[in-house]
XYZ file of C-alpha atoms in Angstrom:
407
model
C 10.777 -19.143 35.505
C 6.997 -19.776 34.949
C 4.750 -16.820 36.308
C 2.243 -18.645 38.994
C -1.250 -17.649 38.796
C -1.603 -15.637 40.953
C 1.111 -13.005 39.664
C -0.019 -13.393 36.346
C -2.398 -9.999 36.485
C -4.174 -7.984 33.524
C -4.027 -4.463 33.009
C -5.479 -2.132 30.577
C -3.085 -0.576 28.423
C -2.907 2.900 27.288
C -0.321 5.407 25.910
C 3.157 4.153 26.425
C 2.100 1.019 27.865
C 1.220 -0.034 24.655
C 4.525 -0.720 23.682
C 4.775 -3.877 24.853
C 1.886 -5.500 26.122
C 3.302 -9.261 25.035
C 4.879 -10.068 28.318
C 1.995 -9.876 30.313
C -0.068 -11.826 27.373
C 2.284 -14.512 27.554
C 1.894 -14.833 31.200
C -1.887 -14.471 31.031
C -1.793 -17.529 28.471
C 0.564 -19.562 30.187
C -1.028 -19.273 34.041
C -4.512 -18.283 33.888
C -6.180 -18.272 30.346
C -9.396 -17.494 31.849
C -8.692 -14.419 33.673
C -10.268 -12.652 36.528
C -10.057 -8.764 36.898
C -11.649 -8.049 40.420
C -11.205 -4.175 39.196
C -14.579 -3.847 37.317
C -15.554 -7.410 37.937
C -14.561 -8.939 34.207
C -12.759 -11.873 32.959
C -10.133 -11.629 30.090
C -9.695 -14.884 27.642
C -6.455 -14.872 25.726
C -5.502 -18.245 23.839
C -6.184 -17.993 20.192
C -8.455 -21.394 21.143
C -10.706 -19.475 23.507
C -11.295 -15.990 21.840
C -11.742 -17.936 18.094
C -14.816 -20.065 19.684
C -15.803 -16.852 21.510
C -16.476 -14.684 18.242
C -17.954 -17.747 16.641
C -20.823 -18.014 19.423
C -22.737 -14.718 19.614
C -25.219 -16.174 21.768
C -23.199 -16.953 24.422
C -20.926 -14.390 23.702
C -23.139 -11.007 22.929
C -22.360 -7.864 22.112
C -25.710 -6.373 22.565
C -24.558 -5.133 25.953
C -21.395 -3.131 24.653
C -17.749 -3.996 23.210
C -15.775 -3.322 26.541
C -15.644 -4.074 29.979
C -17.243 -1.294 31.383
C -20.962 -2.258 32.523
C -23.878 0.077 31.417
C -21.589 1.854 28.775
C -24.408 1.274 26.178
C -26.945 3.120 28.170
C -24.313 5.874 29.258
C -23.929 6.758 25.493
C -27.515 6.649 24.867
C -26.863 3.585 22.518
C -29.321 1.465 23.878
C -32.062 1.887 22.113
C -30.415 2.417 18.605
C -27.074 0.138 18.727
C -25.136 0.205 15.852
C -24.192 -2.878 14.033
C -21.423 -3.825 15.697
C -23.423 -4.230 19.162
C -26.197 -6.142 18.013
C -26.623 -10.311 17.908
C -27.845 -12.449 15.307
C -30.382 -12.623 13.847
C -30.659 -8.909 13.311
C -27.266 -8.124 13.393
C -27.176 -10.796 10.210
C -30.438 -8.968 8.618
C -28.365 -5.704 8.936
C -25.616 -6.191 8.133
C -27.142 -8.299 4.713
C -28.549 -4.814 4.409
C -24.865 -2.678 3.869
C -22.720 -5.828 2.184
C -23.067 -4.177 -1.607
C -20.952 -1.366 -0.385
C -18.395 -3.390 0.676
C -17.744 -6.117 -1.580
C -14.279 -7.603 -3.208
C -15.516 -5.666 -6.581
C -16.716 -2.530 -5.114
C -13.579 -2.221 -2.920
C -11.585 -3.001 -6.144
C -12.966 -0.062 -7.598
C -11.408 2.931 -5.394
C -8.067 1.690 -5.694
C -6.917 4.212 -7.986
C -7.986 7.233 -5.761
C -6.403 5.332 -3.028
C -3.347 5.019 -4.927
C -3.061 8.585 -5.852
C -3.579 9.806 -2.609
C -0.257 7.825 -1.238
C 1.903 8.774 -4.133
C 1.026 12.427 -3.489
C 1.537 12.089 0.432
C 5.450 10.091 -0.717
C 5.457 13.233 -2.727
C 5.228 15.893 0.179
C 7.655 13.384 2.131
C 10.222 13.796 -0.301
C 10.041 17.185 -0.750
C 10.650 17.015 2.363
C 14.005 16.034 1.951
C 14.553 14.427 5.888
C 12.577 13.416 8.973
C 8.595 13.241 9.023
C 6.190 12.252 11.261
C 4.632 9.328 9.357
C 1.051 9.208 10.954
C 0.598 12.941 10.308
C 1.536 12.520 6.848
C 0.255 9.409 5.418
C -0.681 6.930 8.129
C -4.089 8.560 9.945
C -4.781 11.072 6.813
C -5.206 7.938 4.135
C -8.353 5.921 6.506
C -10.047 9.099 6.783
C -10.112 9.843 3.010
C -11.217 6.366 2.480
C -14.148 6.190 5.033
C -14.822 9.738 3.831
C -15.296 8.409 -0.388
C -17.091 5.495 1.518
C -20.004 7.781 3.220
C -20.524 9.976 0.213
C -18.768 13.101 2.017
C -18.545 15.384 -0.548
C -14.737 17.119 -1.507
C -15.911 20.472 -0.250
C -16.387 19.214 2.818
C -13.508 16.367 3.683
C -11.397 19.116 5.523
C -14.245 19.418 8.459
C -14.934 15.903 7.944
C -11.298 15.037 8.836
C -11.670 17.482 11.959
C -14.622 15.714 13.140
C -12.924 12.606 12.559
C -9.917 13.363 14.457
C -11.878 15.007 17.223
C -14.334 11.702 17.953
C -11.082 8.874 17.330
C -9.294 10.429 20.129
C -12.768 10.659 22.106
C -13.101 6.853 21.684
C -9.721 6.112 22.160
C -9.989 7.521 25.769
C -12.855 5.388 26.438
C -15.559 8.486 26.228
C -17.129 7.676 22.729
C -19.098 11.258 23.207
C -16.967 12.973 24.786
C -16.019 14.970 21.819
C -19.378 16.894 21.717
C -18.805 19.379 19.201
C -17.189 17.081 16.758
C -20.282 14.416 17.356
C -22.971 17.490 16.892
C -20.748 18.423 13.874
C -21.129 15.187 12.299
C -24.569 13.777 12.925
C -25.907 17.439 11.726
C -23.753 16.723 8.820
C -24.989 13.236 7.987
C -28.685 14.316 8.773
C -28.810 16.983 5.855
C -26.333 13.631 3.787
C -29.331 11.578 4.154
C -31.666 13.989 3.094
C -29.976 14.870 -0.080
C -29.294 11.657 -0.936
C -32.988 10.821 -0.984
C -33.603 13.497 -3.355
C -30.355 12.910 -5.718
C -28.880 9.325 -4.599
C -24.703 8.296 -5.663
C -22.654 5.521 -5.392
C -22.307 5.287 -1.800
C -23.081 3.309 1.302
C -25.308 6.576 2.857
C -27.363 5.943 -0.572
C -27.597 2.473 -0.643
C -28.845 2.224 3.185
C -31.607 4.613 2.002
C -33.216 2.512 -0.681
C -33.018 -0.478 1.725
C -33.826 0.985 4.645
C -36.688 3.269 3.787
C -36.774 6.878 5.014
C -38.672 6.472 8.806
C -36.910 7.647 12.062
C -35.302 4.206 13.136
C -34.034 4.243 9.403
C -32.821 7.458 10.258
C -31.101 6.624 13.533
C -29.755 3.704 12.235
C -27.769 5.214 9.493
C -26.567 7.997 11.629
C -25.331 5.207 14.293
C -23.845 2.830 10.926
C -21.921 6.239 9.925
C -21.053 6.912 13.423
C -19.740 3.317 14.008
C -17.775 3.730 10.411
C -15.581 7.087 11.279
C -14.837 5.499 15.003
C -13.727 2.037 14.135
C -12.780 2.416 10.248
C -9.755 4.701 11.293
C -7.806 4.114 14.130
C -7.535 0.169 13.237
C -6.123 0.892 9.737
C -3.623 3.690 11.439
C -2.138 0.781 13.549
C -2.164 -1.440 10.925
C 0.191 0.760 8.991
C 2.002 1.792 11.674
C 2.793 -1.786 13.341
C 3.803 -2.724 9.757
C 6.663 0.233 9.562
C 8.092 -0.799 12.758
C 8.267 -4.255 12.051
C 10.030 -3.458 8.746
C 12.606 -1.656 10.404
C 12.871 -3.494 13.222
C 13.293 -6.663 10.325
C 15.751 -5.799 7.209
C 15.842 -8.619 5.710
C 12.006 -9.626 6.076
C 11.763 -5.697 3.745
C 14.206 -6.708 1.793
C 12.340 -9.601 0.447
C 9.387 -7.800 -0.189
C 11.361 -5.212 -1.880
C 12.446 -8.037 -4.206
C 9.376 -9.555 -4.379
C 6.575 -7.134 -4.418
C 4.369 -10.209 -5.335
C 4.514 -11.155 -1.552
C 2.920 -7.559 -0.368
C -0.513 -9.290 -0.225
C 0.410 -12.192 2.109
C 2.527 -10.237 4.326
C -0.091 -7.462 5.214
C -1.677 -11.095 6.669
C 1.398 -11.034 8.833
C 1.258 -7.527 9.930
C -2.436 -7.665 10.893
C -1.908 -10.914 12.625
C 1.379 -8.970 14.687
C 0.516 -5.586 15.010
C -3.126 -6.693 15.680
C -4.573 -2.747 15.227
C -7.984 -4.145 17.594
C -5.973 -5.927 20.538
C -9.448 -6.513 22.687
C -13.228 -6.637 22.355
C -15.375 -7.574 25.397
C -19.053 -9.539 25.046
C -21.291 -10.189 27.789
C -21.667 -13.810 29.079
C -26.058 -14.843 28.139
C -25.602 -18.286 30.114
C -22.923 -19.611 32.613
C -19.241 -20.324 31.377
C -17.453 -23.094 32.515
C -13.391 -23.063 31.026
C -10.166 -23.848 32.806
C -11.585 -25.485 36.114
C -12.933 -21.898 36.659
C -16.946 -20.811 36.630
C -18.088 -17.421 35.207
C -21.994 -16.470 35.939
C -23.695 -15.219 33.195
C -24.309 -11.213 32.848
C -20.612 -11.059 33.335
C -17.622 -9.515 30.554
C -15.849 -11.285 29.139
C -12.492 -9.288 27.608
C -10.959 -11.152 24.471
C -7.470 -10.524 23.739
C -7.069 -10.384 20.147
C -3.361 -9.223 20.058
C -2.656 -11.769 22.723
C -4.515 -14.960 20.543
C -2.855 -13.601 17.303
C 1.073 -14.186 19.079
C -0.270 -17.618 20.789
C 2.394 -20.537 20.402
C -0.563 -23.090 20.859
C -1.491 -21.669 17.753
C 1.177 -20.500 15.436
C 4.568 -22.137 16.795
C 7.097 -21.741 18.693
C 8.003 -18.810 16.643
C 4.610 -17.385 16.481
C 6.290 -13.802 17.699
C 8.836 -13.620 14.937
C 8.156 -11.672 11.967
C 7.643 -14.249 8.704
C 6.026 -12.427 5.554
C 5.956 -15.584 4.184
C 4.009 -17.404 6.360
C 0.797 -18.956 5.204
C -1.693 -21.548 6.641
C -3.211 -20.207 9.811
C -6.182 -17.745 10.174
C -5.745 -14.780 12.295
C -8.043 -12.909 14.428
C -6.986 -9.566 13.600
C -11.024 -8.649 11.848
C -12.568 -11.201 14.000
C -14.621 -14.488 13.171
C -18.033 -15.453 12.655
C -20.918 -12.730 12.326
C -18.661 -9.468 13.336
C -16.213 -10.844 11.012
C -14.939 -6.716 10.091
C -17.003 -5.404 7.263
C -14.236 -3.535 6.454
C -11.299 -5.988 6.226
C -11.012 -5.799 2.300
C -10.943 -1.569 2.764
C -8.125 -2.562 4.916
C -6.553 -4.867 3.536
C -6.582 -2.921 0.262
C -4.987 0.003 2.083
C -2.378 -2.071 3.586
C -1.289 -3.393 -0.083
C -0.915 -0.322 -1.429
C 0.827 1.170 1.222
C 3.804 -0.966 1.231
C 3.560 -1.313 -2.562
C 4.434 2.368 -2.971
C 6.057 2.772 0.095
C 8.601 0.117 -0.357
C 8.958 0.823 -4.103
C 9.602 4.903 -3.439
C 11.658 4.557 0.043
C 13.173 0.722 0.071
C 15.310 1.831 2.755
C 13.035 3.851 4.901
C 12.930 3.943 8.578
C 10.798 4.528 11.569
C 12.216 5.639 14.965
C 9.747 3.360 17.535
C 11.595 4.455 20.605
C 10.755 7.733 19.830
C 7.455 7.289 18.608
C 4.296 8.109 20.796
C 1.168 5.514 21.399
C -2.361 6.976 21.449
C -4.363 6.650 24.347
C -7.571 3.841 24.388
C -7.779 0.637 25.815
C -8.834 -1.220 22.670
C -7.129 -0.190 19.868
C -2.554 -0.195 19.506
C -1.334 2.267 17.267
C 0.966 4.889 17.207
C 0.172 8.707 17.740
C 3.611 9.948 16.431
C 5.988 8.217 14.540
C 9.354 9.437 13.216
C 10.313 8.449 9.818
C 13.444 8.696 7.782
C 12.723 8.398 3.772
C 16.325 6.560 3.581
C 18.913 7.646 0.905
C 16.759 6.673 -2.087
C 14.507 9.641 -1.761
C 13.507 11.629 -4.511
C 10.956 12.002 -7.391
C 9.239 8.989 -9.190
C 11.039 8.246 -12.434
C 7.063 8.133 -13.786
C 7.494 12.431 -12.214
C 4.042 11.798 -11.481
């Protein structure tokens, strides 16, 4: 039975209501894809149709006011005056963000492979020494971001242990929808960064924190900009990846035979992490602010208004990707997904994740073919933007042991 419009109703998820969000999606898409939420006064698009034109027109669709649906959260976290990248419209969002590219392209990326691929073989190592059940995300899932946007900003080794504290502190901060609210942790950081900056003007390395100081020069909007790029980089560039991995376990368990292909055919890794981005969708929602009226599905939105877009509900939309645009299919190829975004905010950090994703399930798979994960009894974090799982209990499967390589 067809939901009528009037039942079909969004609500924020958060915690354990993350688990599954699809129904309501479905009913969102089906009944009223231009949704009003007279709670906070916002509207909520979620066909793949809708939210893809939305990204690709910033200036109807900005993000100067903010990424969610709260009004005013900009000025509320002092961000108004100093956005970060992420909440600013072309064209100086596109002068920016030319600014930062060289730290973040195909080659660069390329380049810490290696460390990234040590790291996970160690972490496999502690699971296996192990010798039984594990929380996943402790071990390997939220750890391996955190190293990575850590050898991105330059943090040096001697100090990656209070860098990871800081980190965890301000991702739970933002995932309750009080970016500051983990004061300390903030402090910590931007006092960190601040004496960063000023030794990397004196002795610059290969890292973004250096590279933005060349460009940028060394004056006090310079300054806050770079804090506000590195602030933007430890909030958004750890979370997402943590749900990528984690919605890429469970739908490996959850799928046998789709692992057991890969398993077979590690050549397929790359294209499937396509599939888990599209399905787990780590980012399920961004919001922009309406800068002229909307007029969509016989309904009229005035400008100044939110507008939430639904990523994880676009990625599973039938209009889209099939009738059996929900199933798992790590071979599927031929359709874009709006997992990083599109247009100007396409992620800056897709590749990083991407890269992360590959190597993941390449050593994963290779080390544990028969793993498992325990969803039921895994844990959601809180946030109303971002899916991924707090706690997740994995079993290394019967094949666990050392590497024949004993590395």
């Amino acid at each position: 039975m067809s939901t009528s419009m009037s039942q079909a109703r969004f609500v924020p998820c958060g915690a354990d209501t993350w688990r599954d969000p699809y129904g309501m999606y479905a009913s969102l898409q089906d009944t009223d894809p231009l949704h009003h939420v007279e709670d906070g006064d916002y509207w909520v698009l979620s066909r793949f149709a809708d939210v893809s034109h939305a990204l690709r027109t910033p200036e109807v669709y900005s993000s100067r006011q903010g990424l969610t649906f709260t009004y005013g959260d900009m000025e509320a976290i002092g961000l108004d005056e100093a956005a970060p990248m992420v909440m600013l419209d072309p064209p100086e969002h596109t002068d920016f963000r030319r600014l930062i590219t060289k730290g973040f392209t195909p080659r660069r990326v390329e380049s810490i492979e290696p460390e990234v691929r040590r790291f996970v073989r160690a972490r496999l190592d502690r699971i296996a020494a192990a010798g039984g059940e594990v929380d996943i995300v402790a071990e390997l899932f939220k750890p391996l971001p955190s190293f990575v946007v850590a050898h991105y900003l330059g943090v040096d080794e001697a100090d990656r242990a209070r860098f990871d504290e800081w980190t965890d502190g301000i991702v739970a901060a933002n995932a309750s929808g009080d970016p500051l609210g983990a004061g300390e942790a903030v402090s910590g950081l931007f006092d960190y960064f601040t004496a960063l900056i000023e030794r990397r003007r004196a002795a610059p390395a290969d890292d973004t924190i250096s590279d933005l100081i060349q460009i940028m020069g060394d004056d006090m909007v310079a300054m806050i900009r770079i804090l506000g790029f590195a602030f933007t980089m430890v909030a958004g560039g750890n979370d997402t990846t943590t749900g990528l991995l984690g919605g890429a376990a469970e739908l490996l368990t959850a799928h046998p035979d789709q692992r057991r292909l890969l398993v077979d055919e590690p050549d397929r890794i790359p294209r499937a992490v396509e599939e888990f981005l599209r399905l787990a969708s780590p980012v399920q929602a961004l919001a922009r602010t309406l800068t002229e009226d909307l007029s969509l599905h016989g309904r009229s939105v005035p400008a100044g208004r939110k507008v939430l877009l639904l990523y994880g509900a676009a990625n599973r939309d039938p209009r889209e990707y099939g009738a059996d645009a929900a199933r798992l299919d790590v071979t599927r190829s031929g359709h874009q997904h709006a997992a990083f975004g599109f247009g100007p905010h396409h992620c800056l950090g897709a590749a990083a994740a991407r890269l992360q994703g590959r190597v993941v399930l390449e050593e994963l798979l290779s080390r544990f073919p028969e793993f498992s994960v325990d969803a039921a009894r895994g844990t959601f974090a809180g946030g109303s933007f971002v899916r991924r799982y707090g706690t997740l209990p994995f079993t290394p499967g019967p094949d666990a042991g050392p590497r024949e390589d004993g590395a």
